XYZ file of C-alpha atoms in Angstrom:
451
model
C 0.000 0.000 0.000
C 1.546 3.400 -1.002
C 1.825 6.030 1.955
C 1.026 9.750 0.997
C 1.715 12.843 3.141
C -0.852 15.678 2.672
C -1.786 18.850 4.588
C -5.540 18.563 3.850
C -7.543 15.549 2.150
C -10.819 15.668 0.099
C -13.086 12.677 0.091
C -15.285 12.616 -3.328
C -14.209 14.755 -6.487
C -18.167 16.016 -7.088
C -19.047 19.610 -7.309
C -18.529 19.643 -3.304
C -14.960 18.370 -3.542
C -13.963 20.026 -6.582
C -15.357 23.590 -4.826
C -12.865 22.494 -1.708
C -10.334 22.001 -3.533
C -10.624 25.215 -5.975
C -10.485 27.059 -2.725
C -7.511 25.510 -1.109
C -6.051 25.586 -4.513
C -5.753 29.274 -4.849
C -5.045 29.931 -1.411
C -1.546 27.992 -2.474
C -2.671 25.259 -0.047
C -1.096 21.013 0.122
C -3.685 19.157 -0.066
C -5.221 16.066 -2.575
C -8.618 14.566 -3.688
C -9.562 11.143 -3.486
C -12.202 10.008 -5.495
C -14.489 6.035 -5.409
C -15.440 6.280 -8.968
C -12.886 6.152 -12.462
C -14.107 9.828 -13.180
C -15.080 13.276 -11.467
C -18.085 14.779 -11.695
C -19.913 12.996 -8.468
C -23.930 13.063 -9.405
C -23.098 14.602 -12.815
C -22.416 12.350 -15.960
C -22.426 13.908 -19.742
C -22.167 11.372 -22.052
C -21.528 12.253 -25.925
C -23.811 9.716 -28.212
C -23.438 8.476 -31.222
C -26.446 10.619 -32.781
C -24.606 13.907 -31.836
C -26.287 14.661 -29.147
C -24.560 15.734 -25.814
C -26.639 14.551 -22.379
C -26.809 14.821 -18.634
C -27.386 11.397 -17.439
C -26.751 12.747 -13.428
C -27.558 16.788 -12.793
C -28.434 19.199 -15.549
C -29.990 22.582 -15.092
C -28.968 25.743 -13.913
C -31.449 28.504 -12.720
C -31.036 32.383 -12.595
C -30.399 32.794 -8.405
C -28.065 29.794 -8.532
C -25.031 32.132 -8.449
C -22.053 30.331 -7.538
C -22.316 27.692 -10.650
C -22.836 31.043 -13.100
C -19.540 32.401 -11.257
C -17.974 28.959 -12.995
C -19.841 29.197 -15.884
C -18.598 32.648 -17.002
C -14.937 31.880 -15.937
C -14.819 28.599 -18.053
C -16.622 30.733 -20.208
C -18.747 27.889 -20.832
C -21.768 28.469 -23.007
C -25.524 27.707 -22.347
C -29.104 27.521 -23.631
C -32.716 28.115 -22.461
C -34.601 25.288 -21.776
C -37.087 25.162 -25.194
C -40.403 26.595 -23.605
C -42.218 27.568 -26.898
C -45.696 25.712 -27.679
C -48.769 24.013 -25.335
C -47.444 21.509 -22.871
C -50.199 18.798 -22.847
C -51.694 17.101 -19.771
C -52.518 13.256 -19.814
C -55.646 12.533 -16.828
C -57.376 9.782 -16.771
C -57.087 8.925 -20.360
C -58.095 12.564 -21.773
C -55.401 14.910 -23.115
C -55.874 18.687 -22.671
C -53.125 21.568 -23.568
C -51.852 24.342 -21.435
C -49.203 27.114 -21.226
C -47.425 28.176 -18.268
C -46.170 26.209 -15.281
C -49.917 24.536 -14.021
C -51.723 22.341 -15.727
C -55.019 23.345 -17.286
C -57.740 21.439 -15.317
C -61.284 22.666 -14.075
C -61.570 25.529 -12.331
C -62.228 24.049 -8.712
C -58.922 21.863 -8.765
C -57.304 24.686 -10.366
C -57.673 26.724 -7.542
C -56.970 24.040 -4.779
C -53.683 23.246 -6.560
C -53.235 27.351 -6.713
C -53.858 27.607 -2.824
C -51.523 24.571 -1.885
C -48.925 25.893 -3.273
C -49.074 29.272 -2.182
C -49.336 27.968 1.488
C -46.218 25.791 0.870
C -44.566 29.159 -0.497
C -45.809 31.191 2.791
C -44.944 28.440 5.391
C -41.605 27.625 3.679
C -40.787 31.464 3.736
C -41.221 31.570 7.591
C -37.952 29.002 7.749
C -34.897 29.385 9.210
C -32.170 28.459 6.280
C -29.481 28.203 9.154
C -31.237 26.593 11.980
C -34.780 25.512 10.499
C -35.287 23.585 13.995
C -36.353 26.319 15.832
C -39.497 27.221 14.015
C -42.137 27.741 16.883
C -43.739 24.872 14.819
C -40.508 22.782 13.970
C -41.943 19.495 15.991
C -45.166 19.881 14.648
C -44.161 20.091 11.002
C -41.329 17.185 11.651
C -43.838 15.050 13.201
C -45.720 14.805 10.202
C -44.928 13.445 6.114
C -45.933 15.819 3.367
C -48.481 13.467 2.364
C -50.307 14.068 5.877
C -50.112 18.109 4.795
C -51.391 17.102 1.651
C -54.380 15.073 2.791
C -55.346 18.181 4.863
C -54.760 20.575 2.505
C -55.640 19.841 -0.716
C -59.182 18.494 -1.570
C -59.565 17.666 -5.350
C -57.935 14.107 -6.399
C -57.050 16.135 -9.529
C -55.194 18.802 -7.371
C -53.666 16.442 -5.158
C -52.319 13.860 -8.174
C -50.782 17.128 -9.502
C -49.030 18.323 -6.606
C -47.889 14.593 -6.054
C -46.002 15.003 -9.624
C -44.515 18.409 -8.437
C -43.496 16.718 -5.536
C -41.993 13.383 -7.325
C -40.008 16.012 -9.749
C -38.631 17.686 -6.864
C -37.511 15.398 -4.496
C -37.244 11.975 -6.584
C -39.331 10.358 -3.535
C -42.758 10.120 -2.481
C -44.341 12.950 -0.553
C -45.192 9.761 2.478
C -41.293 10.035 2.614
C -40.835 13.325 3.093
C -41.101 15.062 7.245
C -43.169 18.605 5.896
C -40.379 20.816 8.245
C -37.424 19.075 5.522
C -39.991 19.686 2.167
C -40.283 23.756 3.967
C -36.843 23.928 4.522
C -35.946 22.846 0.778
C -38.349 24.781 -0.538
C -36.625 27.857 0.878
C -33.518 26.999 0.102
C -34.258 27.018 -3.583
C -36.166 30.512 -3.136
C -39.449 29.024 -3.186
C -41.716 25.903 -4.692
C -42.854 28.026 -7.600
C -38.741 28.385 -8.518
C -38.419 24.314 -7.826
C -40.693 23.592 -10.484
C -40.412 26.058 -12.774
C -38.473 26.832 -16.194
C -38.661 30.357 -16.363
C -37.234 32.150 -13.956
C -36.701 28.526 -12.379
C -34.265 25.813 -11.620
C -35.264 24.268 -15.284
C -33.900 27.207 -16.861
C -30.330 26.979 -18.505
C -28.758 23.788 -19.852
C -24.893 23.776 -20.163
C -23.390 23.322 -23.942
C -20.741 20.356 -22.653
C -22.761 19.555 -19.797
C -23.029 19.737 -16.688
C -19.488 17.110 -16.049
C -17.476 18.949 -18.964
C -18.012 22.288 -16.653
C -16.536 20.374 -13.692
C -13.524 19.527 -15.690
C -12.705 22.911 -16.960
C -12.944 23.776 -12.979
C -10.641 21.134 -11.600
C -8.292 21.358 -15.245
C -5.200 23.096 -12.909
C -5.013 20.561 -10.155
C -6.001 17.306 -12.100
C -2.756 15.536 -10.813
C -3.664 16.067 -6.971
C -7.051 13.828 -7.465
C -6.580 10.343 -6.844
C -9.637 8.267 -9.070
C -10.761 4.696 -8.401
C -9.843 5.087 -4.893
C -12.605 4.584 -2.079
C -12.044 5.694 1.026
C -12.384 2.187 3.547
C -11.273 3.682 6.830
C -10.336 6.972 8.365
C -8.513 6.876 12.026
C -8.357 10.333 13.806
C -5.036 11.189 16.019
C -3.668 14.486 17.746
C -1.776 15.657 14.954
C -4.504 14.927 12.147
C -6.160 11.924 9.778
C -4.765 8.389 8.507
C -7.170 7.492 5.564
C -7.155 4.443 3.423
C -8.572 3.098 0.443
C -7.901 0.039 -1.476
C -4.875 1.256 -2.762
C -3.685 4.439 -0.375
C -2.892 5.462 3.142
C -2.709 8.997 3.533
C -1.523 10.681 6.224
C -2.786 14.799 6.859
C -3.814 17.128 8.856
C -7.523 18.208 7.477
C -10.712 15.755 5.854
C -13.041 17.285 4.238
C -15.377 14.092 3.675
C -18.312 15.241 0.650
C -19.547 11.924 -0.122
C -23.535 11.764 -0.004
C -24.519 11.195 3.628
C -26.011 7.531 3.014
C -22.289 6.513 2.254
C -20.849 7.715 5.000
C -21.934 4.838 7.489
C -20.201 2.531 4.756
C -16.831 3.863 6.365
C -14.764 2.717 9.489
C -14.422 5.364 11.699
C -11.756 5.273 14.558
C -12.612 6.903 17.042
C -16.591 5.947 15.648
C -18.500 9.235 14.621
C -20.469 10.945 17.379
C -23.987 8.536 17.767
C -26.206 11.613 16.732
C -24.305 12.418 13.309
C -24.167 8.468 12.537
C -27.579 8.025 13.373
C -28.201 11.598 11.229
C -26.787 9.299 8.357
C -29.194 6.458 9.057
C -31.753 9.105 8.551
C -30.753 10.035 4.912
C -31.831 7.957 2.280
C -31.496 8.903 -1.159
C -34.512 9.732 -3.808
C -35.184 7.657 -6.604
C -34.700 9.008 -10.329
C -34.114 7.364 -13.462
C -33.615 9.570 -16.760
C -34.824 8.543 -20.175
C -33.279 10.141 -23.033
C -35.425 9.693 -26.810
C -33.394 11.354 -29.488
C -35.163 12.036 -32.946
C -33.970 12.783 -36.254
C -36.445 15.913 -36.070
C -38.235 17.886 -32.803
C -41.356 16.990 -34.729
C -43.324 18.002 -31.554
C -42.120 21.467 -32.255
C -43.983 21.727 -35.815
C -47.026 20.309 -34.115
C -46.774 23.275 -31.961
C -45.855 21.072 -28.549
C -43.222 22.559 -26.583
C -42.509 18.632 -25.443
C -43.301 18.890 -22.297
C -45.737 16.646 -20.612
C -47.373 15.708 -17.192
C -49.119 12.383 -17.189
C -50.652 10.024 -14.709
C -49.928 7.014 -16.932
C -46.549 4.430 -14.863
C -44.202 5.236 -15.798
C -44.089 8.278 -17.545
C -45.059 11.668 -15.461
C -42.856 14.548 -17.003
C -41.010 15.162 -20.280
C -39.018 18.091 -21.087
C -37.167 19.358 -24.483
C -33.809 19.695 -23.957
C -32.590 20.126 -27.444
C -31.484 23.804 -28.543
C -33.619 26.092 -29.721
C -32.025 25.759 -33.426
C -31.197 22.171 -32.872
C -32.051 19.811 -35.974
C -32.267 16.576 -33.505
C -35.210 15.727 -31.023
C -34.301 15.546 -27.652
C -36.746 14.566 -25.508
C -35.950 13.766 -21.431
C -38.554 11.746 -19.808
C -38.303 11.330 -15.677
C -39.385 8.688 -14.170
C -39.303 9.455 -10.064
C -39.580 7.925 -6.869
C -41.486 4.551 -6.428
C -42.051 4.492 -10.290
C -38.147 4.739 -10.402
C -37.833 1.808 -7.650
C -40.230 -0.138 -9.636
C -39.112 0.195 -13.464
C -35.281 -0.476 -13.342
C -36.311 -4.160 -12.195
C -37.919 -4.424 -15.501
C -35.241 -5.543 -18.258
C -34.345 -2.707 -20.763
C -36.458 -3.523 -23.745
C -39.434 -3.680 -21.515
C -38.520 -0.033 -20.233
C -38.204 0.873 -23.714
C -41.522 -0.814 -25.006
C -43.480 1.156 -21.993
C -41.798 4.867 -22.562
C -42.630 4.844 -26.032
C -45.997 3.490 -26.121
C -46.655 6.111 -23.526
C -45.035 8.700 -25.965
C -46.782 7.517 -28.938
C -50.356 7.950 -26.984
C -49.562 11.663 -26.695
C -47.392 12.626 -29.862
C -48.709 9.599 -31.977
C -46.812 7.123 -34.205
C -43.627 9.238 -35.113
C -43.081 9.355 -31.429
C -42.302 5.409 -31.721
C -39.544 5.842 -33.808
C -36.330 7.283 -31.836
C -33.122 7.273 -33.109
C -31.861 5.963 -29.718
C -33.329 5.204 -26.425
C -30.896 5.250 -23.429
C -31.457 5.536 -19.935
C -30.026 5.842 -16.313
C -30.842 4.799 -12.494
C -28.867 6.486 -9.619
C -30.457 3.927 -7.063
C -28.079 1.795 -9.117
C -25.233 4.083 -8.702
C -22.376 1.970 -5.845
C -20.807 5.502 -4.866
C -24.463 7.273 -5.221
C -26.943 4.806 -4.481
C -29.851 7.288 -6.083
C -30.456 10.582 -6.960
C -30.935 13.751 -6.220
C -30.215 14.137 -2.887
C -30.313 12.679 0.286
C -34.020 13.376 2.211
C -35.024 13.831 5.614
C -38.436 12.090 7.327
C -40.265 12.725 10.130
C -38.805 13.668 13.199
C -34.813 13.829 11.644
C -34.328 17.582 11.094
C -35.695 18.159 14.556
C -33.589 15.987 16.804
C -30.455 15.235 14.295
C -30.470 18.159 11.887
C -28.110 20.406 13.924
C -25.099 17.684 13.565
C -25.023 18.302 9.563
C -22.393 20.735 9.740
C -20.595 19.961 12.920
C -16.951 18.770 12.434
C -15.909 15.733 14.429
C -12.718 16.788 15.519
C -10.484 17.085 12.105
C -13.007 15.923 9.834
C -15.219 18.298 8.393
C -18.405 17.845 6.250
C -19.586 19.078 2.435
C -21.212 17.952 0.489
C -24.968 19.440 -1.301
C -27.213 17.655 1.801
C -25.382 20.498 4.329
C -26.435 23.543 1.881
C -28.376 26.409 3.513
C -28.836 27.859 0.252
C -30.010 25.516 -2.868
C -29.678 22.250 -1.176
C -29.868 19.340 -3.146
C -28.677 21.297 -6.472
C -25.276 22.158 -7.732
C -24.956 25.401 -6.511
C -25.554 24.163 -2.847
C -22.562 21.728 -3.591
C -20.273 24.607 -4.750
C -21.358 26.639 -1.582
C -20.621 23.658 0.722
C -17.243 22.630 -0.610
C -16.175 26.400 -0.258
C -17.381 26.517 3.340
C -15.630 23.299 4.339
C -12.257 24.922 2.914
C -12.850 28.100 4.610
C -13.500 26.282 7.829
C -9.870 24.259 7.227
C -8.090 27.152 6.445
C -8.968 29.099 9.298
C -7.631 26.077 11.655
C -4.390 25.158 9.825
C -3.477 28.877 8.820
């Protein structure tokens, strides 16, 4: 096993790690990245095809307040695109299909304005949250005691309203709203600006797709201090002393002074720990599962949808399609059509082998957009919950009763370990930016100790 000496070491070469390490890399700092998988990048994965087409398997979109990843953007100088938002989206219910612009669905007026009043509750209680310490809401217990789905059945009263706020919910979090404690879904919702901004394109975090992706930005990022990151190495144990950290992987045993650990919080507990981690943080990271999401990518020779007058996106109630987007540019020749497929449908449909995935998207596809819709170029697809160093997508989650009695350990550094990662985000947890703000904040935190 090869010994390494190091002044500070990064766990996971994600957006978290590669933020830590852009920090500690200008400030002139030692230090080195190891990383589980063969590549950087974390929950983002571009993958050229052989149609042409660029795609995000892992994380895609960037939205307008998401400031730190439009800081990297401009200095890779990195070009991007509007999500395509022209045309009626179309609604599937109960085997009718209706058109609609803007963000909600058009359905009768009644569940129209129950959906409407839902959400601007959710925007009003999630605005009363604490992005820093959301326990200590005069209502934190009551709001952690209960799911989402429990606010739901209280709240909303038209199944129509209800199934629609379900697929906001599913697109959101890649989980079920039963999963979800309500004080986690306010505190999210804040710390994306609102629920409106979650689901949203314009003016939302659907907004801006990256030309290169959402990995090829990552690399332009980390480009100057490729040879400190360490790949296929998996961090097995990590033993804390006076003078700082002994980490090993399969291959490694490094030796610093700093760890800043950024690996998704359900991974964590897959370590050794020596001393073991304070029993509140490891039984925070019992606490965390991860969502289910699986992406389905359809390219076409054409966006045919487009000369139908479609802007391609859909919300269905039909397994297992609920929401399509067009990702393709504006000018683009090719179709590009992402289809998500969230939460228990996720759980359930990657059992299924991949022609029968295949068979199911595109007769779902083909009821909506009819027979041309059959016809893709190329069907690929992607689950996180099959992901070793990931285990699902997009984040890790919080039930009831978690924030309240563990949430206040997320940040907390266990002697010279300290944590990153997008799960300890105040602002935009869950999406890149919160990953870039984390990793930054776990260097800062380092450098003020060792400097």
């Amino acid at each position: 096993m090869k010994e390494i000496n190091t002044d500070i070491l990064i766990v996971g070469a994600g957006y978290a790690g590669i933020a830590a390490a852009k920090k500690l890399h200008t400030a002139q700092q030692d230090f080195m990245v190891i990383e589980s998988r063969d590549r950087i990048g974390g929950r983002t994965l571009t993958e050229d095809l052989e149609s042409g087409v660029t795609v995000d398997m892992g994380a895609k979109w960037v939205g307008p307040t998401q400031h730190l990843v439009w800081e990297w953007i401009k200095e890779t100088q990195t070009e991007t695109y509007d999500t395509y938002d022209q045309g009626k989206n179309l609604l599937k219910f109960k085997h009718k299909i209706s058109s609609y612009t803007g963000t909600i669905p058009k359905i009768d007026p009644i569940s129209l304005i129950d959906l409407g009043i839902a959400i601007s509750k959710m925007n009003k209680l999630s605005a009363q949250i604490s992005l820093t310490e959301p326990w200590n809401h005069p209502k934190a217990k009551e709001f952690d005691a209960m799911t989402l789905a429990t606010w739901m059945e209280k709240h909303i009263w038209t199944a129509k309203a209800k199934h629609l706020f379900e697929i906001g919910i599913q697109t959101v979090f890649a989980a079920e709203a039963s999963e979800i404690s309500l004080l986690f879904a306010l505190f999210y919702f804040k710390s994306g600006d609102n629920m409106d901004t979650l689901i949203s394109i314009k003016n939302g975090a659907q907004q801006s797709i990256l030309k290169g992706g959402t990995q090829g930005l990552i690399k332009k990022i980390a480009a100057s201090f490729l040879d400190k990151i360490h790949l296929e190495s998996p961090l097995v144990r990590l033993s804390q002393q006076a003078s700082g950290i002994i980490a090993e992987t399969n291959k490694l045993k490094i030796h610093a002074r700093k760890c800043i650990l950024t690996i998704p919080p359900v991974l964590i507990n897959t370590i050794v720990f020596e001393p073991p981690l304070p029993q509140q943080k490891a039984q925070l990271y019992q606490r965390m599962p991860m969502g289910a999401a699986m992406k389905v990518y359809l390219i076409y020779p054409t966006p045919f949808w487009r000369e139908m007058g479609f802007s391609g996106q859909i919300v269905s109630d039909e397994y297992p399609l609920k929401v399509t987007f067009d990702v393709g540019h504006a000018d683009s020749d090719q179709g590009v059509l992402l289809v998500f497929v969230e939460g228990n449908d996720a759980r359930n449909f990657i059992d299924l082998e991949e022609g029968a995935r295949k068979k199911m998207i595109l007769e779902c596809v083909e009821k909506i957009f009819g027979h041309q819709a059959s016809m893709p170029m190329q069907y690929i697809d992607k689950c996180w919950t099959e992901e070793v160093y990931s285990r699902g997508c997009y984040t890790g989650l919080m039930g009831p009763n978690t924030l309240t009695q563990f949430g206040h350990q997320i940040r907390v550094p266990f002697k010279h370990i300290h944590f990153a990662g997008t799960e300890t985000a105040e602002k935009w947890c869950g999406y890149l930016d919160g990953a870039i703000s984390s990793g930054y904040r776990a260097a800062s935190e380092v450098l003020k100790e060792t400097l």
